Amino acid sequence: MKIALAGAGAFGEKHLDALRQIDGVDVISVVGRTLEPTRAVAAKYGIGHAATNLAEALALPGLDAVILATPTQLHASQAIQCLEAGKHVQVEIPLCDTLAEGEAVLKAQQETGLVAMVGHTRRFNPSHQYIHNKIKAGEISIQQMDVQTYFFRRKNINAKGEPRSWTDHLLWHHAAHTIDLFAYQAGPIVQANAVEGPRHPDLGIAMDMSIQLKSESGAICTLSLSFNNDGPLGTFFRYICDNGTWIARYDDLVTGRDEVVDVSKVDVSMNGIELQDREFVAAIREGREPNASVAQVMPCYRVLDALEKQLAV
């Protein structure tokens, strides 16, 4: 399977590392914003083609699929561009930062019948898979999820501390992870509320946000997000269930009493990004809808749109 990667930044390299672990996958092109850094990434991974224009990669002979790790504002238009070129596509979270764009991607996927998947990695982390399997088996039922998404950010920088060409967003990016995961674990969301703190004078975004969710099962979720947190960074998920409590930290899991849970046998890897990419490749090979398809994650973006409208009042 021949794949092109667009977006040669921090997350782009995570995908390149993951794709190396999947048999029968050949990354044949890397697309970036500026040519020299893109060529450097291509050389690092032994990839023969580097470009600054997605259309150039889409025209390569034999290309099957594209992974988009580009700036958020490009996700929807580039996903549609890939689908209209006849290529399967996986786009990093978030799918969009306006609901209309997300709905347009869904329409393009339905018209082409191609695989279109979004990088909602929490569905694939072994820690969250462990909880999901217990829910499916009827062993536990979520009563509340308490989630903290904390960063310290004053400039447009990526996960590697390098300059970004775009501004990150607590609602459309970071909250999307939790909103989708809560619905995935506890059922469709029937109520959502949000408040936000002061906006940064230069970045123009809210630096703190609080979100409350309720699912049709009756479970609730309390989500706190901040770019002002000067302390442990990342996202921490506390699952409070009727039969146990767990805390998930990306791919790792502990009980509410901080006892380590062995999740090494949950899937074929302990790397959520790799598992996400494996699902994308498998769905293409098997001609099926992937977990975290555009259709499956659209309810999340409809909730985000409703919350944005609340915050605008």
Short mmCIF file of C-alpha atoms in Angstrom, two decimals, residues 5-10 12 29-42 50-54 56 69-74 78 156-158 162-167:
data_model
loop_
_atom_site.label_atom_id
_atom_site.label_comp_id
_atom_site.label_asym_id
_atom_site.label_seq_id
_atom_site.Cartn_x
_atom_site.Cartn_y
_atom_site.Cartn_z
CA LEU A 5 2.03 11.99 4.46
CA ALA A 6 1.12 15.68 4.39
CA GLY A 7 2.40 17.67 7.35
CA ALA A 8 6.02 17.02 8.29
CA GLY A 9 5.80 18.39 11.84
CA ALA A 10 5.80 16.68 15.23
CA GLY A 12 3.70 13.81 11.07
CA SER A 29 5.87 11.08 -0.41
CA VAL A 30 6.09 13.73 2.30
CA VAL A 31 4.39 17.10 1.81
CA GLY A 32 5.33 20.10 3.93
CA ARG A 33 4.98 23.86 4.09
CA THR A 34 8.61 24.62 3.15
CA LEU A 35 10.76 22.44 0.96
CA GLU A 36 14.09 22.10 2.77
CA PRO A 37 12.72 20.91 6.15
CA THR A 38 10.37 18.58 4.26
CA ARG A 39 13.29 17.13 2.30
CA ALA A 40 15.13 16.62 5.59
CA VAL A 41 12.23 14.60 7.01
CA ALA A 42 11.96 12.59 3.77
CA ALA A 50 9.18 15.61 -1.02
CA ALA A 51 6.92 18.46 -2.07
CA THR A 52 5.14 21.57 -0.85
CA ASN A 53 2.00 20.94 -2.93
CA LEU A 54 -0.46 18.20 -1.97
CA GLU A 56 1.83 16.89 -6.63
CA ALA A 69 -1.13 16.02 9.77
CA THR A 70 -1.37 19.56 8.45
CA PRO A 71 -2.68 22.71 10.21
CA THR A 72 -6.25 22.40 11.49
CA GLN A 73 -7.58 25.03 9.09
CA LEU A 74 -6.54 22.86 6.11
CA GLN A 78 -7.46 18.75 2.00
CA ASN A 156 2.29 28.90 18.53
CA ILE A 157 4.56 25.92 19.07
CA ASN A 158 4.12 22.19 18.40
CA GLU A 162 9.02 24.13 17.25
CA PRO A 163 7.17 27.16 15.77
CA ARG A 164 3.70 26.48 14.33
CA SER A 165 2.18 28.32 11.40
CA TRP A 166 -1.27 28.14 13.02
CA THR A 167 -3.00 28.66 16.37
#
